[in-house]
Amino acid sequence: MTSLPAQPTPKRLGLVIDLDICVGCHACAVNCKEWNTGGYHAPLTDIKPYDSDPSGVWFNRIHTFEVGLGADSRVVHFPKSCLHCDDAPCVTVCPTGASYKRSDDGIVLVDENMCIGCKLCSWACPYGAREYDGDAGVMKKCTLCIDRIYNENLEEVARVPACVSTCPASARHFGDFNDPKSDVSKLTAERGGFDLMPEQECKPTNKYLPPRPRRDRAEDSPAPIALPKAEGGFLAWVDDLLSR
Amino acid sequence: MHPAYSVIFFTTATGAGYGLLTLLGILAAFGTLPVDRGFAVTSVGIAFVLIVGGLLSSTFHLGHPERAWRALTQWRSSWLSREGVLAILTFGPTGLFALGWVVFEDIGGIYAVAGVLGAIACMATVYTTSMIYASLRTVRAWNDPWVTPVYLVLSLATGALLASGLASLFGVALQLENIALVLLVLATFAKLSYWRSIDRRSSESTAESATGLGHLGKVRLLDPPHTGTNYLMSEMGYQIARKHAIKLRRVAFALGILIPFVLTLAAMFLAGLLPVIAAVLAVLSAAVGVLVERWLFFAEAKHVVTLYYGASEA
């Protein structure tokens, strides 16, 4: 059924992505590809992987933007995966019921066995979260690592999406946005987490944390500490000499 | 947006077919549809070939055409599903109308009712086709109030040209030329309004809103996620037509509307074989023109996901 859940979902699982500390290493994208090519949507097909024009299915891509001009410009690394929207247009446009939003935790999934590969869901998504697998003839997308987060064969600490577990800078956080005590809720509240393209009215679950103010100018740094001065004698003469 | 040929053929062919059946059904209700078996077989045959061919063609772009029946299940939420359901339901009344007209040479009673119901179903199907595009907020050029009027009026106009052409080939008096001219005028108004609307409306989404970084300044792409291309870029980032957009709009308008209008008008004042030639040329010109128009409808449309791939507005 491609109507959205009638009631608000009891849990709203999603990610917080911190644009302040993402270093743009692409490790989350690589680990996502690594896990998911053996997971729910396996394989994440690569077309002509060893040719001059390789392409393939990725659920997570890292864009790098330059923001501002001149001395005020800054580089922001911008990881982007499915935002598991509350009002997911990719779900309602699906003609077959292959695309659905889980009523218990809000995760948006594709049932590959029902997908006819019409691509309409990828047209409806503003964020480019859905990527068509031309080899399998079906649409694929981020599952929020549904096969990790509920996987009791993994240690509890590993029951987070692959992108979150691998981030060396801890720029990605996973949790339930309906729980005000969760890390993701607290981070969103403290740091002013925001929605991407709110004007598209998809009500994305995932939130992005803005870069903190710059601190790379002289006036941003504390004043140099004045060192004690040697008094009298030979050491004072050397101190004087070296201080010139 | 990438213009898939199967979808372009589908929307234009079914549009003409449904437009033709709509007009025939309405003429039957008014009792002015000539009962001529050759004309009836040919026009109903062409309408159904266009519709069935278009529907089959639309399944060619699917990854799994054998599962296409599943698309009939989600009519509660999906315009694509509604289109599939209506397309199939439409065969009921239009089939009955065709049976009466072609086999029993009867356009009264139940067949007239079937003709009217079929006409309504045909237009409803074209409406759902247009809503597949018009309902997508992600594509500004599609999420426009003029998309649906353009689809409906072009469907009727191409149907009227087809009907006039066939009538003049078979030498039957259909008196559809006036209606065809009016529809072409309406098509001009709708299409020009559409183009003016998409040119004027400023973009709601920008690179700044897509990244949420606008408060820090102008946002531009420094590095794409990968050095190569990907599905999103080839499907949504189609750019070839944009530099020729103005010329292609003129081509679409001239071939699709202006030349058929002049030829149809001329046919009304010509005698002998000339009106037949003019009417057939009008159909051929409109066919090419509408194909260009529909190609441009896709190729000119810009998707907001391009904001993540270097576009500053979409």
XYZ file of C-alpha atoms in Angstrom:
558
model
C 0.000 0.000 0.000
C 1.589 3.239 -1.074
C -0.566 5.506 1.014
C 1.493 6.913 3.857
C 0.858 5.540 7.375
C -2.470 6.932 8.591
C -1.129 7.636 12.073
C 2.185 9.335 12.934
C 4.713 6.530 13.330
C 5.535 5.687 17.003
C 9.242 5.836 16.181
C 10.889 8.130 13.657
C 14.293 6.667 12.961
C 16.774 8.777 11.071
C 20.143 10.470 10.950
C 21.670 13.714 12.092
C 24.516 14.835 9.832
C 26.932 17.391 11.224
C 28.175 19.674 8.446
C 30.578 21.323 10.894
C 32.798 18.308 11.365
C 32.370 16.223 8.224
C 35.847 16.064 6.709
C 34.680 14.746 3.333
C 36.602 11.459 3.520
C 33.805 9.454 1.776
C 34.274 6.583 4.248
C 30.520 6.535 4.983
C 29.756 6.161 1.259
C 32.299 3.366 0.893
C 31.086 1.459 3.943
C 27.468 1.952 2.822
C 28.311 0.451 -0.549
C 30.263 -2.358 1.093
C 27.477 -3.334 3.515
C 24.546 -2.865 1.192
C 26.023 -4.686 -1.768
C 25.614 -7.765 0.415
C 22.449 -6.625 2.200
C 18.745 -6.000 1.604
C 19.207 -4.548 -1.908
C 22.168 -6.733 -2.908
C 23.927 -6.252 -5.193
C 24.493 -2.518 -5.601
C 25.270 -2.956 -9.261
C 28.189 -1.213 -10.878
C 27.983 -0.746 -14.631
C 31.359 -0.943 -16.425
C 33.262 -0.660 -13.106
C 36.699 -1.015 -14.718
C 35.967 1.049 -17.829
C 36.638 4.727 -18.484
C 33.018 5.668 -17.683
C 31.986 3.640 -14.641
C 28.633 4.232 -12.963
C 26.685 2.434 -10.329
C 24.158 2.471 -7.521
C 25.132 4.316 -4.342
C 22.809 5.105 -1.441
C 25.039 7.753 0.014
C 27.028 10.370 -1.860
C 29.237 13.159 -0.567
C 29.010 16.482 -2.361
C 31.482 19.249 -1.603
C 30.288 22.839 -1.760
C 32.035 26.168 -1.559
C 29.981 28.735 0.342
C 30.502 32.498 0.377
C 32.995 34.606 -1.517
C 36.655 35.566 -1.167
C 38.148 35.543 2.313
C 34.746 34.660 3.745
C 34.360 31.534 1.634
C 34.480 28.120 3.197
C 34.313 24.521 2.070
C 31.445 22.383 3.343
C 31.401 18.626 2.786
C 27.841 17.487 2.368
C 26.904 13.808 2.741
C 23.477 12.977 1.374
C 21.422 9.818 1.699
C 17.674 9.114 1.970
C 16.016 11.461 4.482
C 13.126 9.048 5.225
C 10.559 11.845 4.913
C 7.306 11.948 6.881
C 5.462 13.043 3.729
C 7.468 10.956 1.289
C 6.275 11.735 -2.263
C 8.308 8.777 -3.571
C 5.910 6.495 -1.700
C 2.589 7.951 -2.790
C 3.477 8.105 -6.508
C 4.380 4.411 -6.640
C 1.762 2.632 -8.773
C 2.495 -0.893 -7.517
C 2.869 -0.734 -3.758
C 6.562 -1.592 -3.997
C 7.493 1.668 -2.314
C 6.292 2.021 1.256
C 6.864 3.738 4.578
C 6.944 1.461 7.609
C 4.204 2.353 10.074
C 6.265 1.431 13.153
C 9.557 3.262 12.599
C 9.009 5.421 9.514
C 11.724 3.844 7.390
C 11.041 4.180 3.652
C 11.739 0.990 1.722
C 11.345 -0.552 -1.742
C 10.132 -4.125 -2.167
C 12.209 -5.167 -5.172
C 9.901 -8.065 -5.996
C 7.011 -5.688 -6.652
C 8.914 -2.850 -8.338
C 8.218 -2.509 -12.074
C 11.072 -0.062 -12.606
C 8.952 2.885 -13.816
C 11.349 5.354 -12.108
C 8.511 7.697 -11.093
C 9.597 7.598 -7.422
C 13.027 8.912 -8.380
C 11.328 11.791 -10.210
C 9.220 12.564 -7.131
C 12.179 12.670 -4.713
C 13.787 16.134 -4.477
C 16.923 14.780 -2.840
C 18.092 12.184 -5.357
C 17.844 9.457 -2.742
C 16.671 6.797 -5.155
C 18.932 5.256 -7.738
C 17.756 2.933 -10.493
C 19.606 -0.329 -11.005
C 19.571 -0.713 -14.780
C 20.879 -4.255 -14.496
C 18.207 -5.535 -12.087
C 15.503 -3.271 -13.568
C 14.338 -2.043 -10.158
C 14.706 1.034 -7.976
C 17.036 0.869 -4.993
C 17.514 3.137 -2.016
C 18.944 3.580 1.473
C 17.290 1.204 3.962
C 18.732 2.971 7.012
C 20.572 -0.374 7.233
C 17.437 -2.157 8.359
C 19.505 -5.344 8.268
C 21.939 -3.920 10.850
C 19.844 -1.821 13.225
C 17.555 -4.733 14.194
C 20.185 -7.452 13.690
C 20.584 -9.387 16.928
C 23.523 -11.302 15.492
C 25.543 -8.103 15.728
C 26.911 -6.659 18.940
C 24.611 -3.946 20.246
C 27.174 -1.225 19.519
C 27.183 -2.259 15.849
C 23.413 -1.988 15.449
C 23.603 1.376 13.690
C 23.673 2.173 9.961
C 26.969 1.381 8.240
C 27.606 5.054 7.473
C 27.251 5.979 11.160
C 29.469 3.155 12.424
C 32.308 4.035 10.082
C 32.469 7.849 10.323
C 35.917 8.680 11.758
C 34.793 12.182 12.777
C 31.445 11.168 14.326
C 29.669 13.481 11.924
C 26.728 11.088 11.590
C 24.346 10.119 14.374
C 21.496 7.609 14.332
C 18.422 7.518 16.551
C 14.731 8.049 17.160
C 13.553 11.624 16.616
C 10.350 10.891 18.542
C 12.401 10.282 21.698
C 13.313 13.704 23.140
C 16.167 12.109 25.113
C 17.851 10.539 22.074
C 21.174 11.914 20.829
C 19.611 12.939 17.540
C 16.806 14.906 19.230
C 19.226 16.635 21.609
C 21.730 17.485 18.869
C 18.959 18.858 16.665
C 17.677 21.042 19.491
C 21.102 22.268 20.664
C 22.668 22.949 17.296
C 19.650 24.126 15.305
C 19.290 21.086 13.066
C 17.510 21.999 9.841
C 15.591 20.419 6.942
C 16.868 20.366 3.360
C 14.519 22.109 0.896
C 11.652 22.648 3.375
C 9.730 24.315 0.522
C 9.316 20.895 -1.095
C 7.144 20.004 1.923
C 8.382 16.434 2.288
C 9.037 16.863 6.025
C 12.347 14.985 6.010
C 13.232 13.032 9.156
C 16.999 13.441 8.782
C 18.374 16.713 10.063
C 21.543 18.612 9.155
C 23.586 20.585 11.689
C 24.967 23.897 10.385
C 28.699 24.658 10.348
C 29.779 26.564 13.478
C 31.053 30.168 13.115
C 34.579 30.416 11.699
C 37.494 30.650 14.132
C 40.460 30.938 11.767
C 41.129 34.684 11.971
C 43.633 36.410 14.315
C 40.873 38.017 16.382
C 39.250 34.602 16.865
C 42.399 33.330 18.663
C 43.210 34.086 22.311
C 45.964 36.708 22.947
C 49.480 35.209 23.239
C 50.483 34.464 26.828
C 53.180 36.855 28.121
C 56.184 34.756 29.238
C 58.081 35.630 32.448
C 61.155 37.786 31.991
C 64.560 36.857 33.505
C 65.748 39.420 36.008
C 69.385 40.614 36.181
C 72.698 38.942 35.427
C 73.811 36.871 32.471
C 70.386 35.280 31.806
C 68.757 38.720 31.607
C 71.439 39.771 29.089
C 70.754 36.614 26.975
C 67.007 37.169 27.282
C 67.420 40.752 26.080
C 69.679 39.641 23.231
C 67.296 36.934 22.010
C 64.248 39.161 22.436
C 65.538 41.663 19.870
C 14.446 15.445 -17.520
C 15.569 12.666 -19.826
C 13.049 12.398 -22.688
C 12.308 8.663 -22.999
C 11.022 8.012 -26.509
C 8.589 5.370 -25.309
C 6.901 7.879 -22.979
C 6.850 10.633 -25.616
C 5.202 8.285 -28.112
C 2.849 7.015 -25.412
C 1.540 10.421 -24.342
C 1.150 11.797 -27.885
C -0.281 8.640 -29.495
C -2.782 7.880 -26.754
C -3.612 11.596 -26.620
C -4.564 11.628 -30.316
C -6.404 8.302 -30.024
C -8.425 9.404 -26.993
C -9.107 12.787 -28.594
C -10.411 11.066 -31.728
C -12.682 8.693 -29.775
C -13.943 11.599 -27.655
C -15.031 13.603 -30.690
C -16.565 10.570 -32.440
C -18.500 9.721 -29.273
C -19.825 13.251 -28.938
C -20.798 13.431 -32.630
C -22.643 10.119 -32.179
C -24.585 11.590 -29.267
C -25.611 14.532 -31.440
C -26.558 12.082 -34.169
C -24.271 13.779 -36.705
C -21.768 10.922 -36.981
C -22.012 9.505 -40.517
C -22.707 5.779 -40.631
C -20.129 4.729 -43.201
C -18.446 1.397 -42.552
C -15.155 2.209 -44.276
C -14.771 5.472 -42.353
C -15.947 3.861 -39.112
C -13.575 0.873 -39.317
C -10.619 3.047 -40.238
C -11.134 5.781 -37.660
C -11.969 3.432 -34.788
C -9.105 1.169 -35.897
C -6.601 4.033 -35.940
C -7.816 5.290 -32.552
C -7.389 1.879 -30.941
C -4.026 1.257 -32.655
C -2.788 4.599 -31.290
C -4.118 3.856 -27.795
C -3.017 0.228 -27.550
C 0.307 0.978 -29.258
C 0.900 3.869 -26.891
C 0.032 1.831 -23.814
C 2.318 -1.000 -24.928
C 5.072 1.488 -25.706
C 4.776 2.922 -22.191
C 5.672 -0.484 -20.779
C 8.896 -0.593 -22.822
C 10.638 1.828 -20.486
C 9.826 -0.316 -17.460
C 12.518 -2.413 -15.832
C 10.000 -5.235 -15.391
C 7.188 -5.001 -17.990
C 5.906 -8.441 -16.948
C 4.896 -6.946 -13.605
C 2.987 -4.041 -15.197
C -0.349 -5.414 -13.901
C 0.782 -4.474 -10.399
C 0.488 -0.826 -11.434
C -3.312 -1.167 -11.291
C -3.357 -1.586 -7.510
C -2.429 1.782 -5.975
C -5.099 4.051 -7.479
C -5.813 5.502 -4.047
C -2.543 7.454 -3.980
C -0.812 7.239 -7.377
C -1.756 9.143 -10.540
C 0.201 6.608 -12.603
C -1.909 3.825 -11.168
C -5.112 5.819 -11.763
C -4.062 6.281 -15.381
C -3.568 2.543 -15.786
C -6.947 1.732 -14.247
C -8.798 4.366 -16.305
C -7.038 3.358 -19.524
C -8.394 -0.162 -19.091
C -11.878 0.924 -17.964
C -12.101 3.224 -21.008
C -12.017 0.198 -23.316
C -15.469 -0.742 -22.009
C -17.655 2.143 -23.238
C -15.432 2.983 -26.224
C -15.452 -0.670 -27.275
C -19.259 -0.807 -27.060
C -19.558 2.429 -29.022
C -17.177 1.063 -31.679
C -19.147 -2.190 -31.841
C -22.383 -0.319 -32.462
C -20.955 2.037 -35.042
C -18.798 -0.437 -36.976
C -20.643 -3.752 -36.716
C -24.298 -2.787 -36.253
C -24.062 0.602 -37.953
C -26.081 2.026 -35.081
C -25.138 5.175 -33.191
C -28.348 5.586 -31.227
C -29.627 4.343 -27.901
C -27.127 2.426 -25.817
C -24.362 3.092 -28.356
C -24.856 6.843 -28.073
C -24.708 6.535 -24.282
C -21.551 4.430 -24.634
C -20.138 7.099 -26.945
C -20.647 9.843 -24.352
C -19.404 7.712 -21.460
C -16.416 6.748 -23.598
C -15.717 10.413 -24.360
C -15.734 11.236 -20.638
C -13.505 8.242 -19.854
C -11.071 9.198 -22.638
C -10.665 12.748 -21.315
C -10.388 11.452 -17.750
C -7.551 9.181 -18.849
C -5.708 12.049 -20.547
C -6.289 14.089 -17.376
C -4.613 11.400 -15.241
C -1.674 11.302 -17.665
C -1.196 15.040 -17.245
C -1.493 14.773 -13.461
C 1.394 12.295 -13.293
C 3.583 15.235 -14.302
C 1.605 18.138 -12.836
C 1.661 16.560 -9.370
C 5.468 16.474 -9.162
C 6.635 19.417 -7.089
C 10.256 18.524 -7.871
C 9.964 19.683 -11.484
C 8.889 23.314 -11.724
C 8.064 23.160 -15.447
C 5.645 20.292 -14.758
C 4.157 21.478 -11.481
C 2.285 24.133 -13.441
C -1.464 24.807 -13.738
C -1.186 24.931 -17.556
C 0.124 21.370 -17.946
C -3.305 19.735 -17.717
C -5.070 22.152 -20.118
C -2.253 21.639 -22.647
C -2.542 17.849 -22.473
C -6.341 17.937 -22.807
C -6.550 20.479 -25.614
C -3.690 18.941 -27.627
C -5.340 15.544 -27.286
C -8.615 16.937 -28.636
C -6.919 19.044 -31.336
C -4.864 16.148 -32.717
C -7.979 13.962 -32.517
C -9.990 16.561 -34.448
C -7.310 16.842 -37.139
C -7.232 13.038 -37.452
C -11.026 12.894 -37.728
C -11.077 15.646 -40.372
C -8.296 13.984 -42.336
C -10.001 10.589 -42.305
C -13.394 12.085 -43.148
C -11.978 13.873 -46.130
C -10.132 10.719 -47.286
C -13.388 8.772 -47.157
C -15.392 11.622 -48.599
C -17.823 11.787 -45.685
C -19.085 15.089 -44.310
C -18.087 15.403 -40.657
C -18.131 19.206 -40.313
C -15.332 18.975 -37.759
C -13.119 21.597 -39.414
C -14.585 24.454 -37.391
C -14.095 22.530 -34.164
C -10.522 21.655 -35.185
C -9.794 25.352 -35.811
C -11.250 26.363 -32.441
C -9.238 23.643 -30.682
C -6.039 24.798 -32.400
C -6.696 28.357 -31.216
C -7.244 27.042 -27.695
C -4.059 24.970 -28.006
C -2.158 28.100 -28.999
C -3.509 29.934 -25.974
C -2.757 27.045 -23.593
C 0.741 26.343 -24.879
C 1.796 29.994 -25.014
C 0.396 30.496 -21.512
C 2.351 27.430 -20.367
C 5.604 28.713 -21.827
C 5.048 32.168 -20.383
C 4.243 30.655 -17.000
C 7.346 28.448 -16.788
C 9.558 31.287 -18.007
C 8.177 33.759 -15.505
C 7.773 31.789 -12.312
C 10.929 32.105 -10.269
C 12.511 29.059 -8.741
C 11.347 28.074 -5.279
C 14.315 25.789 -4.629
C 17.902 26.953 -4.956
C 21.353 25.591 -4.182
C 21.032 27.547 -0.922
C 17.759 25.900 0.130
C 18.974 22.481 -1.036
C 22.000 22.662 1.265
C 20.541 24.914 3.948
C 23.760 26.942 3.799
C 22.351 30.152 2.325
C 22.953 32.102 5.565
C 26.706 31.681 4.945
C 26.623 33.041 1.398
C 26.301 31.930 -2.194
C 26.535 28.134 -2.538
C 28.352 26.479 -5.435
C 29.499 22.948 -6.116
C 33.221 22.463 -5.621
C 33.488 18.699 -6.026
C 30.823 16.290 -7.284
C 30.403 13.040 -5.334
C 32.070 10.997 -8.059
C 34.226 11.810 -11.050
C 31.897 9.817 -13.300
C 28.237 10.162 -14.118
C 25.335 8.462 -12.370
C 21.661 7.606 -12.818
C 20.475 10.864 -11.237
C 22.581 12.985 -13.572
C 21.528 11.190 -16.756
C 17.831 10.876 -15.797
C 17.227 14.311 -14.215
C 20.141 16.354 -15.503
C 19.329 16.203 -19.223
C 20.502 19.508 -20.712
C 20.846 19.093 -24.457
C 17.571 20.765 -25.409
C 17.871 23.863 -23.257
C 20.208 25.767 -25.533
C 17.847 25.131 -28.467
C 14.680 25.626 -26.453
C 13.511 28.813 -28.194
C 14.037 27.387 -31.692
C 12.383 24.104 -30.751
C 9.390 25.948 -29.287
C 8.957 27.697 -32.651
C 9.254 24.374 -34.475
C 6.714 22.745 -32.155
C 4.294 25.649 -32.512
C 4.663 25.955 -36.299
C 4.354 22.237 -37.078
C 1.960 21.331 -34.296
C -0.479 24.223 -34.427
C 0.121 26.930 -37.039
C 0.566 24.815 -40.196
C -2.340 22.457 -39.340
C -4.497 25.556 -38.726
C -3.636 27.098 -42.095
C -4.093 23.789 -43.943
C -7.421 23.077 -42.244
C -8.647 26.577 -43.049
C -7.455 26.249 -46.652
C -9.169 22.872 -47.029
C -12.511 24.556 -46.298
C -12.159 26.774 -49.347
C -10.492 24.358 -51.774
C -12.147 21.988 -54.195
C -11.326 18.638 -55.761
C -8.425 16.621 -54.406
C -6.741 19.587 -52.710
C -8.773 19.551 -49.458
C -7.886 15.878 -48.984
C -4.179 16.580 -49.479
C -4.368 19.574 -47.134
C -6.176 17.578 -44.427
C -3.659 14.695 -44.590
C -0.712 17.103 -44.529
C -2.268 18.813 -41.501
C -2.321 15.479 -39.641
C 1.298 14.682 -40.538
C 2.494 18.162 -39.585
C 0.621 18.047 -36.276
C 2.050 14.605 -35.508
C 5.637 15.818 -35.897
C 4.870 19.084 -34.094
C 3.285 17.391 -31.096
C 6.194 14.923 -30.873
C 8.602 17.901 -30.730
C 6.339 19.625 -28.182
C 6.293 16.556 -25.937
C 10.031 15.967 -26.323
C 10.598 19.547 -25.266
C 8.173 19.112 -22.348
C 10.639 16.582 -20.932
C 13.938 17.988 -22.135
C 13.204 21.558 -20.959
C 12.100 20.452 -17.510
C 14.657 20.798 -14.768
C 14.608 18.679 -11.615
C 15.566 20.095 -8.218
C 18.106 17.292 -7.656
C 20.339 19.113 -10.153
C 20.895 21.641 -7.339
C 23.197 19.053 -5.758
C 25.088 18.704 -9.025
C 26.064 22.280 -9.780
C 22.814 24.033 -10.717
C 22.138 27.240 -8.793
C 18.368 27.147 -9.326
C 15.915 24.619 -10.651
